[in-house]
């Protein structure tokens, strides 16, 4: 480190090498200019983007990325942001484009994007109150707001990085309760704990169980009914077997909006089974959480108020920029299992004091944590909750229309039903056998992906490959989706023509 004597003298305006890039009073004008440049660049992209992406040639992208000299001299803000525009923005995937129909990514609402700029600049960390002040109170208010929408009279919770973290924390809280209740040695208890969920539950459930030290076979797959929702009779049977085996049902995870099919497990009946067996009920509403705001579909979440914990991803069905998610619990006391007191941050003695400062770090798996709540806050204030709910409804309505369109289609066959906004389908023209139909689906997806013109997803259900649309763009119309379906059809036909299917398969 340079000693005071050898440090370079500051420039006449007070700039030194050590402060040149910082956002301070001195650089407030430069900040405005730079954000002006960024918003102008992004706005121009939005005006001119003609497809979800320009077509991802990975070798080309790798060359571009490797071609940047990260150890070279600084090029200055304007040039660096210019480079980011031509490197990143030019090659991004655009979720607002109506031909992007692949995963659970949403276009984002303006007030949230603006709030993102605000929170990044101010850089609040909502861990302790003394670092965040009103931000902590705003986050807590939004947590209470969500809890009330769920139907928790005195709920609590915390914003998280996403559904994956929310699910992990929920299962951690469930494990803590199981430990408190059983009152036996952890080593003896952990191998006996069971988590019950369908195969369609998010993979983070199984991974969380592993991270929490449960046995390899801790997650018991509960059979689903013909549509794909949890079969409650089968759940009760599984719970009975758990009892008989001397194991403990640590948690039941009901999914309110499965990632693939957008199906909501029967919450009231599952809640009844959870109550009878003293199991923690976690409702993973990462996808379906937006229905809390719907004026026509809120009833699909009836029963969610019986949960012990709920995952909500605002960055899916509330049109928020990543990250924005929360874990909401019914009983504030359950969150105590998360608390850890560090003398330098949130000392135990102060936490126990009357009128203690409201430290969200006590409730979070993270320490330093973004003030993501500001985005949802400004969104609610700008648009009002009904507008958000209407946007969710628009996506679900579109899924209904697309399904109707497909039922009449001789080439495209739709699978099952949805409670939300996914459409699972495949291209199968008259006379095509199973094997070739199976081989075709992932190839169609890949060709569309490489063209950049449209993005659809693929999945496998009961061993069979399908294509999938996740409709999360309230601005997309039936005409937009029909155009993508035409591309799917044309791509499939192109592959079948002249034996290109076999050739394409070989290069897979
Ligand atoms: C997306 C999803 C998750 C994971 O959420 P992330 O925000 O991606 O971490 C969990 N559960 C379900 C049902 C999901 O759809």
Coordinates of C-alpha atoms and ligand atoms in Angstrom, one line a residue:
X1 CA 0.0 0.0 0.0
X2 CA 1.3 3.5 -0.9
X3 CA 2.3 5.5 2.1
X4 CA 1.0 9.0 2.4
X5 CA 4.2 10.4 1.2
X6 CA 4.3 8.4 -2.1
X7 CA 0.6 8.8 -3.0
X8 CA 0.0 10.7 -6.2
X9 CA -1.2 14.3 -5.5
X10 CA -4.8 14.9 -6.2
X11 CA -5.8 16.6 -9.4
X12 CA -7.0 20.2 -9.2
X13 CA -10.7 19.1 -8.8
X14 CA -9.8 16.8 -6.0
X15 CA -9.8 13.6 -8.0
X16 CA -7.3 10.9 -7.1
X17 CA -6.8 7.5 -8.6
X18 CA -8.5 6.1 -5.5
X19 CA -11.7 8.1 -5.8
X20 CA -12.1 8.6 -9.5
X21 CA -14.7 5.9 -10.1
X22 CA -16.8 6.5 -7.0
X23 CA -20.3 7.8 -7.0
X24 CA -20.1 10.9 -4.7
X25 CA -21.2 14.5 -4.6
X26 CA -18.3 15.3 -7.0
X27 CA -19.5 12.7 -9.6
X28 CA -23.2 13.4 -9.3
X29 CA -23.3 15.1 -12.7
X30 CA -21.3 12.3 -14.3
X31 CA -23.7 9.9 -12.7
X32 CA -26.7 11.6 -14.4
X33 CA -24.9 11.6 -17.8
X34 CA -23.9 8.0 -17.5
X35 CA -27.4 6.8 -16.6
X36 CA -28.6 9.0 -19.4
X37 CA -26.3 7.1 -21.8
X38 CA -27.4 3.8 -20.4
X39 CA -31.1 4.5 -20.7
X40 CA -30.7 6.0 -24.2
X41 CA -28.8 2.8 -25.3
X42 CA -31.4 0.4 -23.8
X43 CA -34.3 2.5 -25.1
X44 CA -32.8 2.3 -28.6
X45 CA -32.4 -1.5 -28.2
X46 CA -36.1 -1.7 -27.1
X47 CA -37.2 0.3 -30.2
X48 CA -35.2 -1.8 -32.6
X49 CA -35.2 -5.3 -31.3
X50 CA -36.9 -7.5 -33.8
X51 CA -36.6 -10.9 -32.2
X52 CA -35.9 -12.4 -28.7
X53 CA -32.3 -12.6 -29.6
X54 CA -29.9 -12.1 -32.5
X55 CA -29.3 -15.9 -32.6
X56 CA -26.7 -17.3 -30.2
X57 CA -23.6 -18.5 -32.0
X58 CA -21.7 -19.6 -28.8
X59 CA -18.3 -19.7 -30.5
X60 CA -18.8 -16.1 -31.6
X61 CA -19.9 -15.0 -28.1
X62 CA -17.0 -16.8 -26.5
X63 CA -14.6 -15.0 -28.8
X64 CA -16.2 -11.6 -28.0
X65 CA -16.0 -12.3 -24.3
X66 CA -12.4 -13.6 -24.4
X67 CA -11.4 -10.7 -26.6
X68 CA -11.9 -8.1 -23.8
X69 CA -8.7 -7.3 -21.9
X70 CA -9.7 -7.2 -18.3
X71 CA -6.2 -6.3 -17.2
X72 CA -5.7 -3.4 -19.6
X73 CA -5.9 0.2 -18.7
X74 CA -9.3 1.7 -17.9
X75 CA -11.1 3.1 -20.9
X76 CA -13.4 5.4 -18.9
X77 CA -17.1 5.2 -18.1
X78 CA -18.6 6.1 -21.4
X79 CA -16.4 3.7 -23.4
X80 CA -16.9 0.9 -20.9
X81 CA -20.7 1.3 -21.0
X82 CA -20.6 1.5 -24.7
X83 CA -18.7 -1.8 -24.8
X84 CA -21.3 -3.3 -22.4
X85 CA -24.0 -2.2 -24.8
X86 CA -22.4 -3.8 -27.8
X87 CA -21.3 -6.9 -25.9
X88 CA -24.1 -7.6 -23.5
X89 CA -27.2 -5.7 -24.6
X90 CA -26.7 -6.5 -28.3
X91 CA -26.6 -10.3 -27.5
X92 CA -29.2 -10.4 -24.7
X93 CA -32.4 -12.5 -24.6
X94 CA -35.3 -10.1 -24.5
X95 CA -38.2 -11.3 -22.4
X96 CA -40.5 -8.5 -23.5
X97 CA -40.4 -9.7 -27.1
X98 CA -43.7 -11.5 -27.9
X99 CA -41.8 -14.4 -29.5
X100 CA -40.1 -15.2 -26.2
X101 CA -42.2 -18.0 -24.8
X102 CA -39.7 -20.2 -23.1
X103 CA -39.1 -20.1 -19.4
X104 CA -40.5 -18.4 -16.3
X105 CA -39.0 -15.0 -17.2
X106 CA -41.3 -12.0 -17.4
X107 CA -41.1 -8.6 -19.0
X108 CA -40.5 -6.1 -16.3
X109 CA -42.6 -3.1 -15.3
X110 CA -41.2 0.4 -15.6
X111 CA -41.5 1.7 -12.0
X112 CA -39.5 -1.3 -10.8
X113 CA -36.7 -0.8 -13.3
X114 CA -36.5 2.8 -12.3
X115 CA -36.5 1.8 -8.6
X116 CA -33.7 -0.7 -9.4
X117 CA -31.5 2.3 -10.5
X118 CA -32.3 4.1 -7.3
X119 CA -31.5 1.2 -5.0
X120 CA -28.3 0.4 -6.8
X121 CA -27.1 4.0 -6.5
X122 CA -27.9 4.3 -2.8
X123 CA -26.8 0.7 -2.2
X124 CA -28.7 0.1 1.0
X125 CA -28.2 -3.2 2.6
X126 CA -31.3 -4.4 4.4
X127 CA -29.5 -6.5 7.0
X128 CA -29.5 -4.4 10.1
X129 CA -31.7 -1.4 10.8
X130 CA -28.8 0.8 11.3
X131 CA -27.7 0.3 7.7
X132 CA -31.2 0.7 6.2
X133 CA -33.6 2.6 8.4
X134 CA -36.8 3.2 6.4
X135 CA -35.9 0.5 3.9
X136 CA -36.2 -2.1 6.6
X137 CA -39.6 -0.7 7.5
X138 CA -40.7 -0.7 3.9
X139 CA -39.6 -4.3 3.3
X140 CA -41.4 -5.3 6.5
X141 CA -44.6 -3.5 5.4
X142 CA -44.5 -5.4 2.0
X143 CA -43.9 -8.7 3.8
X144 CA -47.0 -7.9 6.0
X145 CA -48.9 -6.9 2.8
X146 CA -48.1 -10.2 1.2
X147 CA -48.9 -12.1 4.3
X148 CA -52.3 -10.4 4.5
X149 CA -53.0 -11.3 0.8
X150 CA -52.2 -14.9 1.7
X151 CA -54.5 -14.8 4.7
X152 CA -52.0 -14.9 7.6
X153 CA -53.3 -12.7 10.4
X154 CA -49.9 -12.0 11.9
X155 CA -47.5 -13.3 9.3
X156 CA -43.8 -12.4 8.9
X157 CA -41.0 -13.1 6.5
X158 CA -38.1 -11.7 4.5
X159 CA -37.2 -10.9 0.9
X160 CA -34.9 -13.5 -0.6
X161 CA -32.8 -13.9 -3.8
X162 CA -35.4 -16.3 -5.3
X163 CA -37.7 -19.2 -4.9
X164 CA -34.7 -21.5 -4.5
X165 CA -33.5 -19.7 -1.4
X166 CA -37.0 -19.3 -0.1
X167 CA -37.6 -23.1 -0.4
X168 CA -34.3 -23.8 1.4
X169 CA -35.2 -21.5 4.2
X170 CA -38.7 -22.9 4.5
X171 CA -37.4 -26.4 4.8
X172 CA -34.8 -25.3 7.3
X173 CA -37.5 -23.8 9.5
X174 CA -39.5 -27.0 9.1
X175 CA -36.5 -29.0 10.2
X176 CA -36.0 -26.7 13.2
X177 CA -39.6 -27.3 14.3
X178 CA -39.2 -31.0 13.9
X179 CA -36.1 -30.9 16.0
X180 CA -37.8 -28.8 18.7
X181 CA -40.8 -31.2 18.7
X182 CA -38.9 -34.4 18.7
X183 CA -36.4 -33.3 21.3
X184 CA -33.9 -35.9 20.4
X185 CA -30.3 -35.9 19.1
X186 CA -30.0 -34.4 15.6
X187 CA -27.8 -37.3 14.4
X188 CA -30.6 -39.8 15.3
X189 CA -33.4 -37.6 14.0
X190 CA -32.2 -36.4 10.6
X191 CA -32.2 -39.8 8.9
X192 CA -35.9 -40.3 10.0
X193 CA -37.2 -37.0 8.6
X194 CA -39.3 -37.1 5.5
X195 CA -40.4 -34.4 3.0
X196 CA -43.5 -35.2 0.9
X197 CA -43.9 -33.6 -2.5
X198 CA -44.9 -34.6 -6.0
X199 CA -42.3 -35.3 -8.7
X200 CA -43.4 -32.0 -10.2
X201 CA -42.1 -30.0 -7.2
X202 CA -39.2 -27.7 -7.9
X203 CA -35.8 -29.4 -7.8
X204 CA -34.7 -27.0 -5.1
X205 CA -36.9 -29.1 -2.7
X206 CA -34.7 -32.2 -3.1
X207 CA -31.5 -30.2 -3.1
X208 CA -32.5 -28.4 0.0
X209 CA -33.2 -31.7 1.7
X210 CA -29.6 -32.7 0.8
X211 CA -28.2 -29.4 2.0
X212 CA -30.0 -29.8 5.3
X213 CA -28.4 -33.1 6.0
X214 CA -31.5 -35.3 5.5
X215 CA -31.1 -38.8 4.2
X216 CA -30.7 -39.4 0.4
X217 CA -34.2 -40.8 0.3
X218 CA -35.7 -38.1 2.5
X219 CA -38.0 -36.7 -0.2
X220 CA -40.9 -39.1 -0.8
X221 CA -42.5 -38.6 -4.2
X222 CA -46.3 -38.4 -3.7
X223 CA -48.1 -39.7 -6.8
X224 CA -50.1 -37.2 -8.8
X225 CA -53.6 -37.5 -10.3
X226 CA -54.2 -37.9 -14.0
X227 CA -53.8 -34.1 -14.5
X228 CA -50.6 -33.9 -12.5
X229 CA -51.7 -32.4 -9.3
X230 CA -50.9 -34.0 -5.9
X231 CA -53.2 -37.0 -5.3
X232 CA -54.4 -36.4 -1.7
X233 CA -55.4 -40.0 -1.1
X234 CA -51.9 -41.0 -2.1
X235 CA -50.5 -38.3 0.2
X236 CA -52.5 -39.7 3.1
X237 CA -51.3 -43.2 2.3
X238 CA -47.7 -42.0 2.2
X239 CA -48.1 -40.2 5.5
X240 CA -49.5 -43.4 7.1
X241 CA -46.5 -45.4 5.8
X242 CA -44.2 -42.7 7.3
X243 CA -45.9 -43.2 10.6
X244 CA -45.8 -47.0 10.4
X245 CA -42.0 -46.9 9.6
X246 CA -41.3 -44.8 12.7
X247 CA -40.3 -41.9 10.4
X248 CA -41.4 -38.2 10.9
X249 CA -43.2 -36.1 8.2
X250 CA -41.0 -33.0 8.6
X251 CA -42.8 -31.2 5.8
X252 CA -45.3 -31.4 3.0
X253 CA -44.4 -29.2 0.0
X254 CA -47.5 -28.3 -2.0
X255 CA -46.7 -26.5 -5.3
X256 CA -49.0 -23.7 -6.3
X257 CA -48.0 -23.6 -9.9
X258 CA -45.7 -26.4 -11.0
X259 CA -42.8 -25.1 -13.0
X260 CA -43.6 -27.3 -16.0
X261 CA -47.3 -27.4 -16.1
X262 CA -48.5 -24.6 -14.0
X263 CA -50.7 -26.9 -11.9
X264 CA -51.8 -26.0 -8.4
X265 CA -51.9 -28.9 -5.9
X266 CA -55.2 -29.2 -3.9
X267 CA -54.2 -26.9 -1.1
X268 CA -57.2 -27.2 1.3
X269 CA -57.1 -31.1 1.3
X270 CA -53.3 -31.1 1.6
X271 CA -53.6 -28.7 4.6
X272 CA -56.0 -31.1 6.2
X273 CA -53.5 -34.0 5.9
X274 CA -50.7 -31.8 7.1
X275 CA -52.7 -30.8 10.2
X276 CA -53.6 -34.5 11.0
X277 CA -50.0 -35.5 10.8
X278 CA -48.4 -32.4 12.4
X279 CA -46.3 -31.8 9.3
X280 CA -45.1 -28.4 8.3
X281 CA -46.9 -27.3 5.2
X282 CA -44.9 -25.3 2.8
X283 CA -46.6 -23.9 -0.3
X284 CA -44.2 -23.2 -3.1
X285 CA -46.1 -20.4 -4.9
X286 CA -43.0 -19.1 -6.7
X287 CA -44.9 -19.2 -10.0
X288 CA -48.6 -18.9 -8.8
X289 CA -48.0 -16.2 -6.2
X290 CA -49.1 -13.5 -8.6
X291 CA -52.6 -15.0 -8.3
X292 CA -52.8 -13.3 -4.9
X293 CA -53.5 -10.1 -6.8
X294 CA -55.8 -11.6 -9.4
X295 CA -59.4 -10.4 -9.4
X296 CA -60.7 -13.5 -11.2
X297 CA -58.4 -16.3 -10.1
X298 CA -57.5 -15.7 -6.5
X299 CA -59.7 -18.6 -5.5
X300 CA -57.2 -21.0 -7.1
X301 CA -55.0 -20.3 -4.1
X302 CA -57.7 -21.0 -1.5
X303 CA -56.2 -23.0 1.3
X304 CA -52.9 -21.3 1.1
X305 CA -53.8 -19.5 4.3
X306 CA -53.3 -22.9 6.1
X307 CA -49.6 -23.0 5.2
X308 CA -46.8 -22.6 7.6
X309 CA -44.7 -21.0 5.0
X310 CA -45.1 -19.7 1.4
X311 CA -42.6 -18.9 -1.3
X312 CA -43.6 -16.1 -3.6
X313 CA -41.4 -15.0 -6.6
X314 CA -42.3 -11.4 -7.5
X315 CA -39.8 -11.8 -10.3
X316 CA -42.1 -14.2 -12.0
X317 CA -45.7 -13.2 -11.8
X318 CA -45.4 -9.7 -10.4
X319 CA -43.2 -8.5 -13.4
X320 CA -40.3 -7.5 -11.2
X321 CA -36.7 -7.4 -12.3
X322 CA -34.6 -10.3 -10.8
X323 CA -34.2 -10.6 -7.9
X324 CA -37.4 -10.2 -6.1
X325 CA -38.8 -13.0 -4.0
X326 CA -39.9 -13.6 -0.5
X327 CA -40.4 -16.3 2.1
X328 CA -43.6 -15.6 4.1
X329 CA -44.4 -17.5 7.3
X330 CA -47.6 -17.7 9.3
X331 CA -46.0 -17.5 12.7
X332 CA -43.3 -14.9 13.3
X333 CA -41.8 -17.1 16.1
X334 CA -40.9 -19.8 13.5
X335 CA -38.4 -17.5 11.9
X336 CA -36.4 -17.4 15.2
X337 CA -34.6 -20.5 14.0
X338 CA -32.9 -18.4 11.4
X339 CA -31.5 -15.8 13.9
X340 CA -27.9 -15.6 14.6
X341 CA -26.5 -12.9 16.8
X342 CA -23.1 -11.4 16.0
X343 CA -21.6 -8.9 18.4
X344 CA -20.6 -6.5 15.7
X345 CA -24.0 -6.6 13.9
X346 CA -27.0 -7.5 16.0
X347 CA -25.9 -8.4 19.5
X348 CA -28.2 -10.8 21.4
X349 CA -28.5 -8.4 24.4
X350 CA -29.9 -5.7 22.2
X351 CA -32.2 -8.0 20.4
X352 CA -33.8 -9.0 23.7
X353 CA -34.2 -5.4 24.8
X354 CA -37.6 -3.8 24.7
X355 CA -38.0 -1.7 21.6
X356 CA -35.1 -3.5 19.9
X357 CA -34.2 -2.4 16.4
X358 CA -36.0 -4.4 13.7
X359 CA -33.1 -6.2 12.1
X360 CA -34.1 -8.2 9.0
X361 CA -30.8 -10.0 9.2
X362 CA -32.3 -12.0 12.1
X363 CA -34.7 -13.5 9.6
X364 CA -32.5 -14.0 6.6
X365 CA -30.0 -16.6 5.3
X366 CA -28.2 -13.7 3.7
X367 CA -26.3 -10.9 5.5
X368 CA -25.7 -8.1 3.0
X369 CA -28.9 -8.0 1.1
X370 CA -30.3 -5.9 -1.7
X371 CA -33.3 -3.6 -1.0
X372 CA -35.3 -5.4 -3.7
X373 CA -38.5 -4.5 -1.9
X374 CA -38.3 -1.0 -3.3
X375 CA -39.1 -2.3 -6.7
X376 CA -42.4 -4.0 -5.7
X377 CA -43.2 -1.0 -3.5
X378 CA -42.9 1.5 -6.4
X379 CA -44.8 -0.9 -8.7
X380 CA -47.7 -1.1 -6.3
X381 CA -47.8 2.6 -5.8
X382 CA -47.5 3.3 -9.5
X383 CA -49.9 0.8 -11.0
X384 CA -51.9 -0.5 -8.0
X385 CA -52.3 -4.2 -7.2
X386 CA -55.3 -4.7 -9.4
X387 CA -53.3 -3.8 -12.5
X388 CA -50.7 -6.4 -11.6
X389 CA -53.3 -9.0 -11.0
X390 CA -54.9 -8.1 -14.4
X391 CA -51.5 -8.7 -16.0
X392 CA -51.4 -12.2 -14.5
X393 CA -54.9 -12.8 -15.7
X394 CA -54.0 -11.7 -19.2
X395 CA -51.2 -14.4 -19.3
X396 CA -53.6 -17.1 -18.0
X397 CA -56.3 -16.0 -20.4
X398 CA -53.8 -16.2 -23.3
X399 CA -52.9 -19.8 -22.3
X400 CA -56.6 -20.7 -22.5
X401 CA -56.9 -19.2 -26.0
X402 CA -53.7 -20.9 -27.2
X403 CA -54.9 -24.3 -25.9
X404 CA -58.2 -23.8 -27.7
X405 CA -56.3 -23.0 -30.9
X406 CA -54.2 -26.1 -30.5
X407 CA -57.1 -28.5 -29.9
X408 CA -58.2 -27.8 -33.5
X409 CA -54.7 -28.2 -34.9
X410 CA -54.0 -31.3 -36.9
X411 CA -50.2 -31.1 -36.4
X412 CA -49.8 -29.7 -32.9
X413 CA -51.0 -31.6 -29.9
X414 CA -51.5 -30.1 -26.5
X415 CA -51.0 -31.9 -23.2
X416 CA -53.4 -31.8 -20.3
X417 CA -54.4 -28.7 -18.5
X418 CA -52.9 -25.8 -16.6
X419 CA -54.0 -23.5 -13.7
X420 CA -51.6 -20.8 -14.8
X421 CA -50.0 -20.0 -18.2
X422 CA -48.1 -22.9 -19.6
X423 CA -48.9 -24.8 -22.7
X424 CA -47.2 -28.2 -23.3
X425 CA -47.5 -29.5 -26.8
X426 CA -45.7 -31.3 -29.6
X427 CA -45.5 -31.3 -33.3
X428 CA -46.8 -34.5 -34.6
X429 CA -48.2 -34.5 -38.1
X430 CA -50.4 -37.3 -39.2
X431 CA -48.6 -40.6 -39.5
X432 CA -45.4 -39.8 -37.8
X433 CA -44.3 -42.6 -35.5
X434 CA -43.4 -42.2 -31.7
X435 CA -39.7 -42.4 -32.1
X436 CA -39.4 -39.8 -34.7
X437 CA -41.9 -37.5 -32.9
X438 CA -39.8 -37.8 -29.8
X439 CA -36.6 -37.0 -31.6
X440 CA -38.2 -34.1 -33.4
X441 CA -39.2 -32.0 -30.4
X442 CA -35.8 -31.0 -28.9
X443 CA -34.5 -30.4 -32.4
X444 CA -37.3 -28.0 -33.2
X445 CA -36.5 -26.1 -30.0
X446 CA -32.8 -26.0 -30.8
X447 CA -33.2 -24.7 -34.3
X448 CA -35.6 -21.9 -33.1
X449 CA -33.2 -21.1 -30.3
X450 CA -30.2 -20.8 -32.7
X451 CA -32.2 -18.7 -35.1
X452 CA -33.1 -16.3 -32.3
X453 CA -36.5 -15.7 -33.9
X454 CA -38.5 -17.4 -31.3
X455 CA -37.8 -19.1 -28.0
X456 CA -39.8 -22.0 -26.7
X457 CA -38.8 -24.5 -24.0
X458 CA -38.7 -28.3 -24.0
X459 CA -39.4 -30.7 -21.3
X460 CA -39.9 -34.4 -20.7
X461 CA -43.1 -35.7 -19.1
X462 CA -43.3 -39.3 -18.1
X463 CA -40.4 -40.0 -20.4
X464 CA -41.8 -38.3 -23.4
X465 CA -40.3 -35.1 -24.9
X466 CA -42.6 -32.1 -25.3
X467 CA -42.3 -28.5 -26.3
X468 CA -43.4 -25.9 -23.8
X469 CA -44.6 -22.3 -23.8
X470 CA -44.5 -20.3 -20.6
X471 CA -46.8 -17.3 -21.3
X472 CA -45.7 -14.5 -18.9
X473 CA -46.0 -11.6 -21.3
X474 CA -49.3 -9.8 -20.7
X475 CA -48.6 -7.9 -23.9
X476 CA -48.4 -10.9 -26.2
X477 CA -51.5 -11.7 -28.3
X478 CA -52.9 -14.9 -29.7
X479 CA -51.6 -13.7 -33.1
X480 CA -48.1 -13.4 -31.7
X481 CA -48.2 -16.9 -30.3
X482 CA -49.8 -18.3 -33.4
X483 CA -46.9 -16.9 -35.4
X484 CA -44.4 -18.8 -33.2
X485 CA -46.5 -22.0 -33.6
X486 CA -46.3 -21.5 -37.3
X487 CA -42.5 -21.4 -37.0
X488 CA -42.6 -24.6 -34.9
X489 CA -44.6 -26.3 -37.6
X490 CA -42.4 -25.0 -40.4
X491 CA -39.3 -26.1 -38.6
X492 CA -40.7 -29.5 -37.9
X493 CA -41.7 -29.9 -41.6
X494 CA -38.3 -28.7 -42.7
X495 CA -36.6 -31.3 -40.5
X496 CA -38.9 -34.1 -41.8
X497 CA -38.4 -33.1 -45.5
X498 CA -35.5 -34.9 -47.1
X499 CA -34.5 -37.0 -44.1
X500 CA -33.0 -34.0 -42.3
X501 CA -34.3 -35.4 -39.1
X502 CA -31.8 -38.2 -39.2
X503 CA -28.9 -35.9 -40.2
X504 CA -29.8 -33.4 -37.4
X505 CA -30.0 -36.2 -34.9
X506 CA -26.4 -37.3 -35.7
X507 CA -25.0 -33.8 -35.0
X508 CA -26.8 -33.5 -31.7
Ligands
LIG1 C1 -39.0 -20.8 -10.4 C2 -39.4 -21.7 -9.3 C3 -38.6 -21.9 -8.2 C4 -37.2 -21.3 -8.1 O1 -37.2 -19.9 -8.0 P1 -35.9 -19.1 -8.4 O2 -36.4 -17.7 -8.2 O3 -35.6 -19.4 -9.8 O4 -34.8 -19.4 -7.5 C5 -39.1 -22.6 -7.2 N1 -40.3 -23.2 -7.3 C6 -41.0 -23.1 -8.3 C7 -42.4 -23.8 -8.4 C8 -40.6 -22.4 -9.4 O5 -41.4 -22.3 -10.5

